[in-house]
C-alpha positions in Angstrom: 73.8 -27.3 1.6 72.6 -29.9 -1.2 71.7 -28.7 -4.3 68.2 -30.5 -4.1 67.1 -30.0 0.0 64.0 -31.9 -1.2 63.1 -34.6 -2.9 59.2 -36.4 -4.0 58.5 -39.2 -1.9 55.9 -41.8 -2.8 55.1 -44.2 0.4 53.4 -47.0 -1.8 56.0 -46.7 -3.7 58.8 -47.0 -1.2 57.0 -49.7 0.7 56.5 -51.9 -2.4 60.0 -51.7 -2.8 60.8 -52.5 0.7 58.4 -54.8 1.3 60.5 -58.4 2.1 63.3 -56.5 3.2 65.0 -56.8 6.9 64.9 -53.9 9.2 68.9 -53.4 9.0 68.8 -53.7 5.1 65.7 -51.0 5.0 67.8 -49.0 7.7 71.2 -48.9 5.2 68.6 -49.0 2.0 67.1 -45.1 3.2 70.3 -43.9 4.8 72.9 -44.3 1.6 69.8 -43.0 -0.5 69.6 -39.7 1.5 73.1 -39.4 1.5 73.2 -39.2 -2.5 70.5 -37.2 -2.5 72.3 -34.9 -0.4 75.5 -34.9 -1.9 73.8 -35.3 -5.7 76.4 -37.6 -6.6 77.8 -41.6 -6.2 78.8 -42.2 -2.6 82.8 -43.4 -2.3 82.3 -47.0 -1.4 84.1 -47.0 2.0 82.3 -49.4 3.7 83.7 -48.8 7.5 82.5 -45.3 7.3 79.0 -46.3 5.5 78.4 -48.7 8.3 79.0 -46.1 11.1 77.0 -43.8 8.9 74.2 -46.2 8.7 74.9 -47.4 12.5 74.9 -51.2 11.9 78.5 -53.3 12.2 81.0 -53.6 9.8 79.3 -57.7 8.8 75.8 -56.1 9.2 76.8 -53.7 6.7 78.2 -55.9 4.5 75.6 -58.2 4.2 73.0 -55.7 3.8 75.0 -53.6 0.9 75.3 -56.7 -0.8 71.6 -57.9 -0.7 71.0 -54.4 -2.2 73.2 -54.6 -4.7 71.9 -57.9 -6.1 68.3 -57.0 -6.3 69.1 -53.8 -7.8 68.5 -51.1 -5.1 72.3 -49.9 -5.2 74.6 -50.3 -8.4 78.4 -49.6 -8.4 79.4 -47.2 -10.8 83.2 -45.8 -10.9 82.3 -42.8 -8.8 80.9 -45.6 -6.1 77.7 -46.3 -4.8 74.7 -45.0 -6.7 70.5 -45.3 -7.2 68.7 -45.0 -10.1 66.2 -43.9 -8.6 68.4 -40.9 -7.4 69.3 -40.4 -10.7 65.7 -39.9 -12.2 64.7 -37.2 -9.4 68.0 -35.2 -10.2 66.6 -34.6 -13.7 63.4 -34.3 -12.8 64.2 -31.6 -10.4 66.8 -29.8 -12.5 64.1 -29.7 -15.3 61.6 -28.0 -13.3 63.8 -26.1 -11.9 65.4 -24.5 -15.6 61.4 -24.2 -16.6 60.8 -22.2 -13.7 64.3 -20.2 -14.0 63.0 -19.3 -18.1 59.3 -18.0 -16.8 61.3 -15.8 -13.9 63.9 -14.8 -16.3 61.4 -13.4 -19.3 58.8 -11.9 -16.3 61.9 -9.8 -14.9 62.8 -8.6 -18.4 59.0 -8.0 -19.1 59.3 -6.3 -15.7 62.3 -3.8 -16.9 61.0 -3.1 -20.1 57.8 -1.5 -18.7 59.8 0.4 -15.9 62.2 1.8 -18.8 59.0 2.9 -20.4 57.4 4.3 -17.6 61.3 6.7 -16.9 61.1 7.9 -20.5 60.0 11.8 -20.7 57.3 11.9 -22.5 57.0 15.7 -24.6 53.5 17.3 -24.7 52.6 19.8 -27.0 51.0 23.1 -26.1 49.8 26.0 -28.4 52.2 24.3 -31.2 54.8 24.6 -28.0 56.7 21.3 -27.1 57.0 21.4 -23.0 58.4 18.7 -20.4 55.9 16.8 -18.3 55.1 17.8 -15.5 56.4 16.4 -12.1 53.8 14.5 -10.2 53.4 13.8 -7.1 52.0 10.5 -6.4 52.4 7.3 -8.5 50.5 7.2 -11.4 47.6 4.9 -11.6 48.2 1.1 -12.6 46.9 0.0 -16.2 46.8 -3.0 -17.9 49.8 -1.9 -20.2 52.1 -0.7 -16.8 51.5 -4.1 -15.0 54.0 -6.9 -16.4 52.3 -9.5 -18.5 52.0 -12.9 -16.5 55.3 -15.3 -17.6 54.3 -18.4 -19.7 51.9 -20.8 -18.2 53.3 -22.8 -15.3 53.9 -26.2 -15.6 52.7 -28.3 -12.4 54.9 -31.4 -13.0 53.1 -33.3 -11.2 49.7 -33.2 -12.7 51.4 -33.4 -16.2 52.5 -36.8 -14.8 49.1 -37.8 -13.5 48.1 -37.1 -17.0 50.0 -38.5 -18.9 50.1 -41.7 -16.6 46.2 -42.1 -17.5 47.1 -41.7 -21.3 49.8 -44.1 -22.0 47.7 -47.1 -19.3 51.0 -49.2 -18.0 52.7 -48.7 -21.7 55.8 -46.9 -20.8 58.8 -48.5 -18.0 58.4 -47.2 -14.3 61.6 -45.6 -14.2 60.8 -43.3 -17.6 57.3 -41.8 -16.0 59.4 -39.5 -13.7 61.2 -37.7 -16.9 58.2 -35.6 -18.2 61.1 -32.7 -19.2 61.0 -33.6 -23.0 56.8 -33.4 -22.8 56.5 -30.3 -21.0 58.8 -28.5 -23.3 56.5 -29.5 -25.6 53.8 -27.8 -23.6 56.3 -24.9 -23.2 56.2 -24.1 -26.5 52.7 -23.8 -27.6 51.9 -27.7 -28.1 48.5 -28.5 -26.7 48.1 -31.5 -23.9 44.6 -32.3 -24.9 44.5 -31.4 -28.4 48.3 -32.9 -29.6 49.9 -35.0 -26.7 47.3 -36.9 -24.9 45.4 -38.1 -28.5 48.7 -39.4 -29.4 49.5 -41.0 -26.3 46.0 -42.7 -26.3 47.0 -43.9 -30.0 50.2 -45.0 -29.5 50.0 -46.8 -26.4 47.2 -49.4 -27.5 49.3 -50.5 -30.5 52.5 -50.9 -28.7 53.3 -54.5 -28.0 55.9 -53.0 -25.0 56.5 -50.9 -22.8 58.2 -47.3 -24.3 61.4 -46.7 -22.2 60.8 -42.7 -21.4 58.3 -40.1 -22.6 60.6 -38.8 -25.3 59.4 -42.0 -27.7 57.0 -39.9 -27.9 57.9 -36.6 -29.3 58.3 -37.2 -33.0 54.6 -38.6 -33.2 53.3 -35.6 -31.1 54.9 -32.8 -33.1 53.9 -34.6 -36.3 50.7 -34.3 -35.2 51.0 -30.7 -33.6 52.4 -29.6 -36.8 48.9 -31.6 -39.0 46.2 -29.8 -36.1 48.3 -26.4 -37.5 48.2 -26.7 -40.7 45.0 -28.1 -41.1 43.5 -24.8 -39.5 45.6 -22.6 -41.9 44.2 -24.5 -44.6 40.4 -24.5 -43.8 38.4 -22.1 -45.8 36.3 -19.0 -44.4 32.6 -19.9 -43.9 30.6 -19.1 -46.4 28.1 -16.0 -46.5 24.8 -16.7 -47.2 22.0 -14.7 -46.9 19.6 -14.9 -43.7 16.7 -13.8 -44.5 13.1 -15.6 -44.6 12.7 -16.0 -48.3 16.7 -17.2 -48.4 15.8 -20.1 -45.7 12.3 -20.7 -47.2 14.0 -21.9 -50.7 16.4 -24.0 -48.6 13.7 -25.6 -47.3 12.0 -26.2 -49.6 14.8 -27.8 -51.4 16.1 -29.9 -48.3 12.3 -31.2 -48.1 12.4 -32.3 -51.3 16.2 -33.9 -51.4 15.4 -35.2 -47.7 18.9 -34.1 -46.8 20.5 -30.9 -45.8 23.9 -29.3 -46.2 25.8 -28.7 -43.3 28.9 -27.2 -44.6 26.7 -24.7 -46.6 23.8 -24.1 -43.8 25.4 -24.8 -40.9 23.1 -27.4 -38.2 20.1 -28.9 -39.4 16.4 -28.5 -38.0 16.8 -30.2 -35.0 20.3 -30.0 -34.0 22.1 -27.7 -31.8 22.7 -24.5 -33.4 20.3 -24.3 -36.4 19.8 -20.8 -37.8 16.8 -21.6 -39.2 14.2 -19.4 -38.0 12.1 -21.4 -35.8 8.6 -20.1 -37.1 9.9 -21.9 -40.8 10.0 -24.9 -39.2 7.8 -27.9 -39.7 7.3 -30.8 -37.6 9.3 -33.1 -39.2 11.9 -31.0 -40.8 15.2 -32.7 -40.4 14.4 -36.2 -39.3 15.7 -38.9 -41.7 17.2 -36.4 -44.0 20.9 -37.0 -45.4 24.3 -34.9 -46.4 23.8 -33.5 -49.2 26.7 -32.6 -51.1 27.8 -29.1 -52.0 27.7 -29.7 -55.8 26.6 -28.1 -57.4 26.4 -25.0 -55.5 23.7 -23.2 -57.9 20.9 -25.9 -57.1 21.2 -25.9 -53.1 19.7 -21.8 -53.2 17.2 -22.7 -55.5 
C-alpha cells in the first residue's frame, strides 16, 4: 500500500493545466501521475510497459511523453520519470503528517502520566495513624486534573494556506504555496498568525518587486518580529494607580478644561471615548471635544 493513499486534488487547478491538451496526452498525463503518487517515488522510464500501463500504443505513448516533457508536466531525473508537482504534496503530506504524529505523541504521554498518578497509593492519616486507601468499588469521578490536557492546537493546513494565500496577494511562485511546513512550525511554537505572520506577510509582499520562491523567505522577518511583539510586552510598564474618587477626577478636570487636552496614558480614555472612567455625573457637555495629548511631564501638575 502507498505510503500517501491520498492526495489534495484541485479541479481548476488540474484543468488549467490540461486545458490544450489531447485526450491521449491527458490520459498518460493522470495515469504516470497516480502511479508516482502511488509508488512515492520517480517511475523507471520503460516506455513499453508505461504505454500498456497507460493503454495507448507504443508511438501514441511516445509522442505524448514527450509533449509532456517539453512543457514541463514530466522531468527526467536519474531515478526516471518524475512531477514536481508530486514532489510538493509528498512534503506537504509528510509535514502534516509529523505535526500530527508530535500532538499524538505528547497527548499519549500526557495520557500515562495521569494514569501513573491515578495507580499511586495515596496514605491517609487517621488519629496520627498512617492507613492505606481504601479499595473502591467503582471508578472514581472524572476531574479536570484526571482528564488529559488537550495536545497543542491543531493545525488545519489547509486554512493556513487560504490564509496566507490572502496575505502575501500573488507575491510568492505557485509551486512554493503548497509548502506551509516552515510557517506552521512557526505556529507550533507559540508564534501568533495574526499578531506576527500575517502583518509581516502583508508588509513584505507589497515591497517585493518578485515573487518569493516558498514561504520560508519568510521566517527570519516573522520571528524578528515575534521576538519585538515579546519583548515590547516585557518591557511595558504597569498602569499607573491613581485615585478614583470624585474630588481626584474633579481636579483632573478641572485641569484638562483648562489645558484643553487630556492624558491618556495617565487617565486612561477621555470624556467621550470608549472606556472613560470618569464618572459620568462630572461630566460636562463639551468635555473632551477638541482637546489634545497632553504630555505626562511633569507628573505633579496633571493632579493638581
Amino acid at each position: 500500500m502507498s505510503d500517501f493513499p491520498w492526495v489534495r486534488f484541485f479541479p481548476s487547478d488540474w484543468l488549467a493545466g490540461t486545458r490544450g491538451m489531447s485526450a491521449v496526452e491527458t490520459g498518460v498525463y493522470i495515469t504516470l501521475v497516480a502511479t508516482m503518487y502511488e509508488r512515492g517515488e520517480p517511475i523507471p522510464e520503460d516506455q513499453a510497459r508505461l504505454a500498456r500501463l497507460c493503454g495507448a500504443s507504443n508511438s501514441a505513448f511516445k509522442k505524448a511523453l514527450d509533449t509532456l516533457i517539453e512543457e514541463g508536466k514530466v522531468t527526467r531525473v536519474n531515478g526516471g520519470l518524475w512531477n514536481d508537482r508530486v514532489e510538493k504534496e509528498k512534503v506537504y503530506l509528510s509535514e502534516k503528517s509529523e505535526v500530527a504524529r508530535r500532538a499524538g505523541k505528547m497527548s499519549a504521554e500526557k495520557r500515562k502520566q495521569n494514569q501513573e498518578a491515578e495507580a499511586t497509593p495515596v496514605q491517609r492519616t487517621f488519629n496520627g495513624r498512617s492507613t492505606k486507601p481504601e479499595a473502591r468499588s467503582q471508578k472514581p469521578e472524572a476531574t479536570l486534573s484526571s482528564v488529559a490536557a488537550p495536545p497543542p492546537a491543531q493545525i488545519d493546513f489547509d486554512h493556513l494556506q487560504s490564509k496566507l494565500t490572502d496575505a502575501v496577494d500573488g507575491k510568492i511562485q505557485p509551486h512554493g504555496s503548497f509548502v506551509v511546513g516552515p510557517i506552521a512550525e512557526l505556529v507550533s511554537n507559540g508564534v501568533s498568525l495574526e499578531l506576527d505572520v500575517l502583518p509581516v506577510i502583508r508588509s513584505k509582499a507589497e515591497k517585493m518587486m518578485r515573487p518569493a520562491q516558498s514561504w520560508a523567505y519568510f521566517v527570519p522577518m516573522i520571528r524578528e518580529a515575534y521576538e519585538r511583539r515579546v519583548a515590547a510586552g516585557r518591557a511595558l510598564p504597569p498602569p499607573p494607580k491613581i485615585g478614583q474618587s470624585d474630588d481626584d477626577w474633579a481636579r483632573r478636570l478641572r485641569f484638562a478644561r483648562k489645558r484643553s487636552g487630556w492624558s491618556h496614558d495617565e487617565w486612561g480614555p477621555a470624556p467621550g471615548e470608549a472606556g472613560c472612567l470618569v464618572p459620568p455625573h462630572l461630566l460636562l457637555p463639551d468635555d473632551g471635544r477638541g482637546w489634545q495629548e497632553l504630555k505626562a511631564e511633569p507628573k505633579r501638575s496633571l493632579v493638581a
